[in-house]
Coordinates of C-alpha atoms in Angstrom, one line a residue:
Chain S
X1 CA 107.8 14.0 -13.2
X2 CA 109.2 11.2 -10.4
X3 CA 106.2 9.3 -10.2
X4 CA 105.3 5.8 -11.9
X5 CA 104.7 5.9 -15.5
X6 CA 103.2 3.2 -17.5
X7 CA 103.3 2.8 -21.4
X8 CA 101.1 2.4 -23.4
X9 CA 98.4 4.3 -21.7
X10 CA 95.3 2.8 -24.0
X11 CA 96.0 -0.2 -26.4
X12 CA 93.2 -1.6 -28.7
X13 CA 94.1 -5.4 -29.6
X14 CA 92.6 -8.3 -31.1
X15 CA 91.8 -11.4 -29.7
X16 CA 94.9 -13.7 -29.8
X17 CA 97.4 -11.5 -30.1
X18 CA 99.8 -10.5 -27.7
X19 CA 100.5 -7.3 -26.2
X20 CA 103.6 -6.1 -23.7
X21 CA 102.8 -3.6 -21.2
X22 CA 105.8 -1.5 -19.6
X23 CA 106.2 0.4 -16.4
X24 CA 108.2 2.3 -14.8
X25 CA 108.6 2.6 -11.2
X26 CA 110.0 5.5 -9.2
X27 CA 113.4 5.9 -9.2
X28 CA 115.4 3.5 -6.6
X29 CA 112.1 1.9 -5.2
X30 CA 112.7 -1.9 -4.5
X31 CA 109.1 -3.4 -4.9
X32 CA 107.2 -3.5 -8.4
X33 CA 103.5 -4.4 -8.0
X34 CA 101.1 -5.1 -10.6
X35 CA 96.8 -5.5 -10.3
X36 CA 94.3 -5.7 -13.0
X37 CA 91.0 -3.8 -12.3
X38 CA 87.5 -4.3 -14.0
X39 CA 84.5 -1.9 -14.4
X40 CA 83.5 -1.0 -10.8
X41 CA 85.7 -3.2 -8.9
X42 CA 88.6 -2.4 -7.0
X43 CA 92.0 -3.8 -8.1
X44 CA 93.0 -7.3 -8.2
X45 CA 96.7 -8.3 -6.9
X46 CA 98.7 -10.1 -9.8
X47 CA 102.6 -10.1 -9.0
X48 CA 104.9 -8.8 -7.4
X49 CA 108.9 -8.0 -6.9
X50 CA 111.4 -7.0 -4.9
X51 CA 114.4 -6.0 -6.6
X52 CA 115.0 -8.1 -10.1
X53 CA 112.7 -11.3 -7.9
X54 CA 109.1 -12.6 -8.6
X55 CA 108.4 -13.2 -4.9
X56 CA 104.6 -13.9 -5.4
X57 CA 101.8 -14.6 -8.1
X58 CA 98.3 -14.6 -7.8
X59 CA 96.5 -17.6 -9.1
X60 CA 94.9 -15.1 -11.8
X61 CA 97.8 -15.0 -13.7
X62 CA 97.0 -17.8 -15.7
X63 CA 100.3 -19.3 -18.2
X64 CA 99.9 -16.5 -20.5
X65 CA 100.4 -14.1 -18.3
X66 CA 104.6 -13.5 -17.8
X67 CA 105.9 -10.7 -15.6
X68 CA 110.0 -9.4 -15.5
X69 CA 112.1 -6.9 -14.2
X70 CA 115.3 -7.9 -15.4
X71 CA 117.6 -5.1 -13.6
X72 CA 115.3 -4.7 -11.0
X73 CA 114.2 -1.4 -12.4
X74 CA 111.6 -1.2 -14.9
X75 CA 108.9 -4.0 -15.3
X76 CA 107.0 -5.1 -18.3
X77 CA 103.8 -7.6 -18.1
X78 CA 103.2 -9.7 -21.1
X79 CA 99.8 -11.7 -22.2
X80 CA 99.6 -13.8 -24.9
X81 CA 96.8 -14.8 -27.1
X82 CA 94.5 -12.2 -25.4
X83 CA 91.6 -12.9 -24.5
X84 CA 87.7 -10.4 -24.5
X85 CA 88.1 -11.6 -20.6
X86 CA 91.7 -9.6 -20.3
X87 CA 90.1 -6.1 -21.1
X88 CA 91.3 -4.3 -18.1
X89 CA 92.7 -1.6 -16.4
X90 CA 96.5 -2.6 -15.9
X91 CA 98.1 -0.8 -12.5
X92 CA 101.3 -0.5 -11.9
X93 CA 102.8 0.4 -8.1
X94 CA 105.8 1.1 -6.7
X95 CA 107.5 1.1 -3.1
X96 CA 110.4 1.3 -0.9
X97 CA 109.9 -1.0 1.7
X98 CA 111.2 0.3 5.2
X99 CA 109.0 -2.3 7.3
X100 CA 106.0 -3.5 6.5
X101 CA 103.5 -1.3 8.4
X102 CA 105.0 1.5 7.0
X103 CA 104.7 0.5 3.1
X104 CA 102.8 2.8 1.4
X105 CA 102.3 2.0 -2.5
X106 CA 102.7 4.3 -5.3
X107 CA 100.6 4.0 -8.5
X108 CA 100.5 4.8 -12.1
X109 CA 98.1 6.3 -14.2
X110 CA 97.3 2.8 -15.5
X111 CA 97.2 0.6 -18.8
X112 CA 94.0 0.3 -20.5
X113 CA 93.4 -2.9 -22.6
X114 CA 90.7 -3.8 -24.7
X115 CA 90.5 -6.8 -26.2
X116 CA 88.0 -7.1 -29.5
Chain Y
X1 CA 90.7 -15.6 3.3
X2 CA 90.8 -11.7 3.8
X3 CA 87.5 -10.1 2.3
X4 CA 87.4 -6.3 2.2
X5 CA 84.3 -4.6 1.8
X6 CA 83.3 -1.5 1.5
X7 CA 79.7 0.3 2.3
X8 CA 77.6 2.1 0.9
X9 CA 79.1 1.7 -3.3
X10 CA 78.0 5.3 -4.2
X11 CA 77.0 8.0 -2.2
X12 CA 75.9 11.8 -3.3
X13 CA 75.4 15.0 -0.9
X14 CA 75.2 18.2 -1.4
X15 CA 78.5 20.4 -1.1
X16 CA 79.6 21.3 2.4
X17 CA 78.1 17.9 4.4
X18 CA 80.5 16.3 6.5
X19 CA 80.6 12.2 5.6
X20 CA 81.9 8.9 6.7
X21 CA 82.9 5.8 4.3
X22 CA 83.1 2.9 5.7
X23 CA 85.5 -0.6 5.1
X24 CA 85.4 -3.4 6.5
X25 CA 87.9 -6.5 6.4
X26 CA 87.9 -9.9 7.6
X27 CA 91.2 -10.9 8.8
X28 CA 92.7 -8.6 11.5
X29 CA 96.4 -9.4 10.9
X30 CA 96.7 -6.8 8.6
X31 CA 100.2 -4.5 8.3
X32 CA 98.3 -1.3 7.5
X33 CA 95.7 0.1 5.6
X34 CA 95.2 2.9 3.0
X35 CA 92.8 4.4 1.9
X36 CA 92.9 5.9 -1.8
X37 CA 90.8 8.3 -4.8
X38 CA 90.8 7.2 -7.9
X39 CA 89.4 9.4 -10.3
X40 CA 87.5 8.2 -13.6
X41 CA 90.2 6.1 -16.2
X42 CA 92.6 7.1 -13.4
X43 CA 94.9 5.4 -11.4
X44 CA 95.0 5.7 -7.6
X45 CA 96.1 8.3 -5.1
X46 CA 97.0 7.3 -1.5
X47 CA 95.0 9.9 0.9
X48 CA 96.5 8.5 4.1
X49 CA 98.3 5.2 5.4
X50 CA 97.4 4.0 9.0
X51 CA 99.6 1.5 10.3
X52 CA 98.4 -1.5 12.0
X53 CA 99.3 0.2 15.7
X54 CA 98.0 3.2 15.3
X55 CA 94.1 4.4 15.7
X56 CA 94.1 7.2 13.2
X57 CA 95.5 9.9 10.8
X58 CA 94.5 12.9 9.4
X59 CA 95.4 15.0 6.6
X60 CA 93.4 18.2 5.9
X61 CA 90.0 17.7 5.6
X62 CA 90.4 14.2 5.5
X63 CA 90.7 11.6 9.0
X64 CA 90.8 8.0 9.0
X65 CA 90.5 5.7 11.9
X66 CA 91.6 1.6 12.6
X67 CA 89.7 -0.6 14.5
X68 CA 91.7 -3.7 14.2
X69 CA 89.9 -5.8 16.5
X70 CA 86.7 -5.7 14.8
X71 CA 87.8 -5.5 11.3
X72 CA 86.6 -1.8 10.7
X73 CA 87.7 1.7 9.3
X74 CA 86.4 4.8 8.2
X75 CA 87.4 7.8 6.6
X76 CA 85.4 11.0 7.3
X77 CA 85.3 13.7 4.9
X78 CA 84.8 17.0 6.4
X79 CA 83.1 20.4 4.7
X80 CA 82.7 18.2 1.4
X81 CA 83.1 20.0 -2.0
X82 CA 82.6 19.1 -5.8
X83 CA 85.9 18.5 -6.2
X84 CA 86.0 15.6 -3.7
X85 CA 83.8 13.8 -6.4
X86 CA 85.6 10.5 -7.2
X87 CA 85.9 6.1 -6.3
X88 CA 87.6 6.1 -2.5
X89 CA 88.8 2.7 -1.9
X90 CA 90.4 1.1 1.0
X91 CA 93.3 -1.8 0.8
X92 CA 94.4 -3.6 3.7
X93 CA 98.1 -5.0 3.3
X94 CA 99.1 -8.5 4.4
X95 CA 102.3 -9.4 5.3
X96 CA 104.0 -10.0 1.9
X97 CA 103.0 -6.8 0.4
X98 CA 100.4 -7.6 -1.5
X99 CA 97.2 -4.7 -1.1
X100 CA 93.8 -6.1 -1.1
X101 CA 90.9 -4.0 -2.3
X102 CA 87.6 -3.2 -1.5
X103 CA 85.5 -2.5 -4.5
X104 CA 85.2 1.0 -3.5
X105 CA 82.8 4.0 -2.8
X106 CA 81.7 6.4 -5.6
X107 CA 81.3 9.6 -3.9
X108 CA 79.5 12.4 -6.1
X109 CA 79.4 16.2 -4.1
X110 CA 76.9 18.3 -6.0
X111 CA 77.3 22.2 -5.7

């Protein structure tokens, strides 16, 4: 399977403890994108990067939010102290970037959180 | 700002009716938009990508069209079948890359 892949697909946590999402983008893609979606809403941008650079943040991710992709591969999104507000749906997207017009985005099958 | 919305939230026809969802965005300096399916605890599929020049694209059963000047697309579902059940949602893209969403259609085709 070449598509994006995300780990772990469901996690159960506790509030204030902190949990590490991975994903994995398809192979050689240069953009990593990651949006949080609620019950009946579409998804909500978070962060972004091209290569191994954060080139934009939305003002949702609050300080204990913390994004990386150190080799410019695969990407992990951290939250500490979680939160009940945090449950989510955690996607993952992937592209190569040709020009802009042209981007189409790639997602994974998603990160479930639930925060009790 | 841009604001996407999408109209009507959930829709359900009978199997074989052709159908039109329709988004709607604010800001018309937009790269391109998609349109996707997402099905339940899913993540999303892209369906079809129209770029900011161009009217329309199709792909099967499936056509979507651009309005850019008044903020508008739809995607029209022809001969629709149970198995097109599932959350359609548009995104426009901006120019850093970044997809804003609408908060989708539910579509439910009953046989």
């Amino acid at each position: 399977d070449t598509g994006v892949s995300q780990d772990p697909r469901h996690k159960i946590t506790k509030r204030g403890q902190n949990v590490t999402f991975r994903c994995d983008p398809i192979s050689e893609h240069n953009r990593l994108y990651w949006y949080r979606q609620t019950l009946g809403q579409g998804p909500e941008f978070l962060t972004y990067f091209q290569n191994e650079a954060q080139l934009e943040k939305s003002r949702l991710l609050s300080d204990r939010f913390s994004a990386e992709r150190p080799k410019g591969s695969f990407s992990t999104l951290e939250i500490q102290r979680t939160e009940q507000g945090d449950s989510a749906m955690y996607l993952c997207a992937s592209s190569l970037d040709p020009a802009g017009s042209q981007e189409t985005q790639y997602f994974g099958p998603g990160t479930r959180l639930l925060v009790l | 700002k841009q604001e996407v919305t999408q109209i009507p939230a959930a829709l359900s026809v009978p199997e074989g009716e052709n159908l039109v969802l329709n988004c709607s965005f604010t800001d018309s300096a937009i790269y391109n938009l998609q349109w996707f399916r997402q099905d339940p605890g899913k993540g999303l599929t892209s369906l079809l990508l129209i770029q900011s020049s161009q009217r329309e694209q199709t792909s099967g059963r499936l056509n979507a069209s651009l309005d850019k000047s008044s903020g508008r697309s739809t995607l029209y579902i022809a001969a629709s079948q149970p198995g097109d059940s599932a959350t359609y949602l548009c995104a426009v893209r901006g120019n850093t890359g970044k997809l804003i969403f609408g908060q989708g259609t539910t579509l439910q085709v009953k046989p």
